[in-house]
PDB file of C-alpha atoms in Angstrom:
ATOM      1  CA  MET O   1       0.305  -0.018   0.654  1.00 51.00           C
ATOM      2  CA  ALA O   2       0.903   3.501  -0.586  1.00 57.00           C
ATOM      3  CA  LYS O   3       2.257   5.148   3.068  1.00 70.00           C
ATOM      4  CA  GLY O   4       0.326   9.095   1.546  1.00 74.00           C
ATOM      5  CA  HIS O   5      -1.663  10.791  -1.012  1.00 82.00           C
ATOM      6  CA  ARG O   6       0.757  11.377  -4.282  1.00 84.00           C
ATOM      7  CA  SER O   7       2.431  15.154  -3.424  1.00 85.00           C
ATOM      8  CA  GLN O   8       3.761  13.763  -0.018  1.00 85.00           C
ATOM      9  CA  ILE O   9       5.662  11.216  -1.236  1.00 82.00           C
ATOM     10  CA  LYS O  10       7.207  14.179  -3.512  1.00 82.00           C
ATOM     11  CA  ARG O  11       7.528  16.645  -1.318  1.00 82.00           C
ATOM     12  CA  GLU O  12       9.566  13.269   0.807  1.00 80.00           C
ATOM     13  CA  ARG O  13      11.070  12.903  -1.698  1.00 78.00           C
ATOM     14  CA  ASN O  14      12.636  15.914  -2.617  1.00 77.00           C
ATOM     15  CA  ALA O  15      13.419  17.067   1.018  1.00 78.00           C
ATOM     16  CA  ASN O  16      16.736  14.499   0.974  1.00 78.00           C
ATOM     17  CA  LYS O  17      17.616  15.728  -2.157  1.00 77.00           C
ATOM     18  CA  ASP O  18      21.185  15.378  -1.910  1.00 75.00           C
ATOM     19  CA  THR O  19      22.843  19.130  -3.021  1.00 81.00           C
ATOM     20  CA  ARG O  20      26.627  18.398  -4.523  1.00 88.00           C
ATOM     21  CA  PRO O  21      27.492  19.989  -7.389  1.00 91.00           C
ATOM     22  CA  SER O  22      26.686  17.162  -9.921  1.00 91.00           C
ATOM     23  CA  ALA O  23      27.486  17.470 -13.423  1.00 94.00           C
ATOM     24  CA  LYS O  24      26.057  14.756 -16.493  1.00 95.00           C
ATOM     25  CA  VAL O  25      26.918  13.916 -20.476  1.00 96.00           C
ATOM     26  CA  SER O  26      24.528  11.919 -21.962  1.00 96.00           C
ATOM     27  CA  TYR O  27      25.586  10.321 -24.699  1.00 96.00           C
ATOM     28  CA  ALA O  28      28.855  10.422 -24.533  1.00 95.00           C
ATOM     29  CA  ARG O  29      30.701   8.850 -27.548  1.00 96.00           C
ATOM     30  CA  VAL O  30      32.999   6.676 -26.739  1.00 95.00           C
ATOM     31  CA  SER O  31      32.962   3.729 -24.649  1.00 95.00           C
ATOM     32  CA  VAL O  32      32.109   3.032 -20.600  1.00 95.00           C
ATOM     33  CA  GLN O  33      35.667   0.289 -20.398  1.00 95.00           C
ATOM     34  CA  LYS O  34      37.441   3.301 -22.379  1.00 95.00           C
ATOM     35  CA  ALA O  35      35.783   6.287 -20.205  1.00 95.00           C
ATOM     36  CA  CYS O  36      36.037   4.742 -16.488  1.00 94.00           C
ATOM     37  CA  PHE O  37      40.071   4.403 -17.478  1.00 95.00           C
ATOM     38  CA  VAL O  38      40.086   8.225 -17.170  1.00 94.00           C
ATOM     39  CA  LEU O  39      37.846   8.596 -14.649  1.00 94.00           C
ATOM     40  CA  ASP O  40      39.662   5.780 -12.599  1.00 94.00           C
ATOM     41  CA  ALA O  41      42.541   8.271 -13.098  1.00 93.00           C
ATOM     42  CA  ILE O  42      41.125  12.001 -11.404  1.00 93.00           C
ATOM     43  CA  ARG O  43      38.492  10.403  -8.837  1.00 93.00           C
ATOM     44  CA  GLY O  44      39.099  11.727  -5.283  1.00 93.00           C
ATOM     45  CA  LYS O  45      41.614  14.820  -6.667  1.00 93.00           C
ATOM     46  CA  ASP O  46      41.209  17.625  -6.396  1.00 92.00           C
ATOM     47  CA  VAL O  47      39.554  19.986  -9.208  1.00 92.00           C
ATOM     48  CA  LYS O  48      43.358  22.018 -10.182  1.00 94.00           C
ATOM     49  CA  THR O  49      44.742  18.091  -9.804  1.00 94.00           C
ATOM     50  CA  ALA O  50      42.673  17.390 -12.186  1.00 94.00           C
ATOM     51  CA  LEU O  51      42.416  19.635 -14.225  1.00 94.00           C
ATOM     52  CA  ALA O  52      45.897  19.157 -14.613  1.00 95.00           C
ATOM     53  CA  ILE O  53      45.896  14.554 -15.124  1.00 95.00           C
ATOM     54  CA  LEU O  54      43.320  15.842 -18.255  1.00 94.00           C
ATOM     55  CA  ALA O  55      44.708  18.253 -19.817  1.00 95.00           C
ATOM     56  CA  TYR O  56      47.861  16.298 -20.489  1.00 95.00           C
ATOM     57  CA  ASN O  57      46.168  13.173 -20.861  1.00 93.00           C
ATOM     58  CA  PRO O  58      46.230  11.346 -24.775  1.00 94.00           C
ATOM     59  CA  ARG O  59      42.602   9.584 -24.952  1.00 94.00           C
ATOM     60  CA  TYR O  60      39.685  11.142 -26.825  1.00 95.00           C
ATOM     61  CA  ALA O  61      37.883  11.042 -23.113  1.00 94.00           C
ATOM     62  CA  SER O  62      39.800  13.055 -21.427  1.00 95.00           C
ATOM     63  CA  THR O  63      38.873  16.059 -23.421  1.00 95.00           C
ATOM     64  CA  VAL O  64      34.842  14.999 -22.753  1.00 95.00           C
ATOM     65  CA  ILE O  65      35.564  14.789 -18.980  1.00 95.00           C
ATOM     66  CA  GLU O  66      37.445  18.136 -18.973  1.00 95.00           C
ATOM     67  CA  LYS O  67      34.549  19.810 -20.445  1.00 95.00           C
ATOM     68  CA  LEU O  68      32.455  18.771 -17.977  1.00 95.00           C
ATOM     69  CA  LEU O  69      34.481  19.230 -14.855  1.00 95.00           C
ATOM     70  CA  LYS O  70      34.352  22.729 -16.021  1.00 94.00           C
ATOM     71  CA  SER O  71      31.010  22.414 -15.421  1.00 95.00           C
ATOM     72  CA  ALA O  72      30.549  21.269 -12.760  1.00 93.00           C
ATOM     73  CA  ILE O  73      33.652  23.641 -11.163  1.00 94.00           C
ATOM     74  CA  ALA O  74      30.578  26.426 -12.677  1.00 94.00           C
ATOM     75  CA  ASN O  75      27.898  24.180 -11.338  1.00 92.00           C
ATOM     76  CA  ALA O  76      29.287  24.450  -7.658  1.00 92.00           C
ATOM     77  CA  GLU O  77      30.741  28.367  -8.365  1.00 92.00           C
ATOM     78  CA  ASN O  78      27.363  29.937  -9.126  1.00 92.00           C
ATOM     79  CA  ASN O  79      24.405  27.312  -7.618  1.00 88.00           C
ATOM     80  CA  ASN O  80      26.401  26.870  -4.413  1.00 86.00           C
ATOM     81  CA  GLY O  81      28.444  29.447  -4.039  1.00 88.00           C
ATOM     82  CA  MET O  82      31.167  27.144  -3.369  1.00 89.00           C
ATOM     83  CA  ASN O  83      35.261  27.781  -3.831  1.00 90.00           C
ATOM     84  CA  PRO O  84      36.885  26.228  -6.847  1.00 90.00           C
ATOM     85  CA  ASP O  85      40.253  26.087  -4.587  1.00 91.00           C
ATOM     86  CA  ASN O  86      38.443  23.664  -1.924  1.00 91.00           C
ATOM     87  CA  LEU O  87      36.626  21.255  -4.512  1.00 92.00           C
ATOM     88  CA  PHE O  88      37.743  18.126  -4.653  1.00 93.00           C
ATOM     89  CA  ILE O  89      35.642  15.000  -7.023  1.00 94.00           C
ATOM     90  CA  GLU O  90      33.860  13.035  -4.794  1.00 93.00           C
ATOM     91  CA  GLU O  91      32.085  10.833  -7.331  1.00 92.00           C
ATOM     92  CA  CYS O  92      33.117   9.651 -11.153  1.00 93.00           C
ATOM     93  CA  TYR O  93      31.030   7.328 -12.842  1.00 94.00           C
ATOM     94  CA  ALA O  94      30.287   6.149 -16.422  1.00 95.00           C
ATOM     95  CA  ASP O  95      27.099   4.189 -16.690  1.00 95.00           C
ATOM     96  CA  LYS O  96      26.391   1.707 -19.964  1.00 96.00           C
ATOM     97  CA  GLY O  97      24.022   4.584 -23.103  1.00 95.00           C
ATOM     98  CA  PRO O  98      21.848   2.732 -26.009  1.00 96.00           C
ATOM     99  CA  THR O  99      24.611   1.218 -28.395  1.00 96.00           C
ATOM    100  CA  MET O 100      24.313   1.654 -32.146  1.00 96.00           C
ATOM    101  CA  LYS O 101      23.928  -0.615 -34.311  1.00 96.00           C
ATOM    102  CA  ARG O 102      26.076  -0.265 -37.479  1.00 96.00           C
ATOM    103  CA  ILE O 103      27.190  -2.635 -40.721  1.00 96.00           C
ATOM    104  CA  GLN O 104      30.441  -3.134 -42.499  1.00 96.00           C
ATOM    105  CA  PRO O 105      30.499  -5.006 -45.955  1.00 96.00           C
ATOM    106  CA  ARG O 106      32.622  -7.510 -45.109  1.00 95.00           C
ATOM    107  CA  ALA O 107      34.032  -9.675 -48.309  1.00 96.00           C
ATOM    108  CA  GLN O 108      31.322 -11.967 -50.237  1.00 95.00           C
ATOM    109  CA  GLY O 109      28.512 -10.526 -49.422  1.00 95.00           C
ATOM    110  CA  ARG O 110      28.945 -10.780 -45.942  1.00 96.00           C
ATOM    111  CA  ALA O 111      27.688  -7.996 -43.313  1.00 96.00           C
ATOM    112  CA  TYR O 112      29.721  -7.514 -39.733  1.00 96.00           C
ATOM    113  CA  ARG O 113      28.107  -5.343 -37.406  1.00 96.00           C
ATOM    114  CA  ILE O 114      29.697  -2.841 -35.724  1.00 96.00           C
ATOM    115  CA  GLU O 115      28.939  -1.998 -32.281  1.00 96.00           C
ATOM    116  CA  LYS O 116      28.522   2.551 -31.618  1.00 96.00           C
ATOM    117  CA  ARG O 117      28.679   2.448 -27.487  1.00 96.00           C
ATOM    118  CA  THR O 118      27.580   5.758 -25.679  1.00 96.00           C
ATOM    119  CA  SER O 119      28.121   6.418 -22.501  1.00 96.00           C
ATOM    120  CA  HIS O 120      27.310   8.972 -20.048  1.00 96.00           C
ATOM    121  CA  ILE O 121      29.545  10.402 -17.678  1.00 96.00           C
ATOM    122  CA  THR O 122      28.681  11.888 -13.596  1.00 95.00           C
ATOM    123  CA  ILE O 123      31.180  13.387 -11.744  1.00 95.00           C
ATOM    124  CA  VAL O 124      30.271  14.700  -8.564  1.00 94.00           C
ATOM    125  CA  LEU O 125      32.259  17.118  -6.526  1.00 93.00           C
ATOM    126  CA  ASN O 126      32.230  18.575  -2.918  1.00 91.00           C
ATOM    127  CA  GLU O 127      34.072  20.940  -1.059  1.00 90.00           C
ATOM    128  CA  ARG O 128      36.486  19.749   1.630  1.00 85.00           C
TER     129      ARG O 128
END
């Protein structure tokens, strides 16, 4: 059975909302595995160090994650009034997005399937 009226349930759900600054990119054209290599390198670091790591990382995912991290820093500064010097990356993870299926023509009339994977990448910051 329900625990109350629909508006009451919504009010309770919104009361314990996470107030940490975050940013999310959906449908990023990079696989989860490739994004996680970069995310593992910056997890738990302060934002200045993380930006330096991302600037010199040769992987494609690092450019996507760098842009996302700058967005999360701007959210923390503008929406929450936090000082960017005290921020660190508390959580960062990549979830699997939809996979685009494409066909690659092969010899003798065959066709191989190519899977172009996407991911949803999230970064959550916090203050020290």
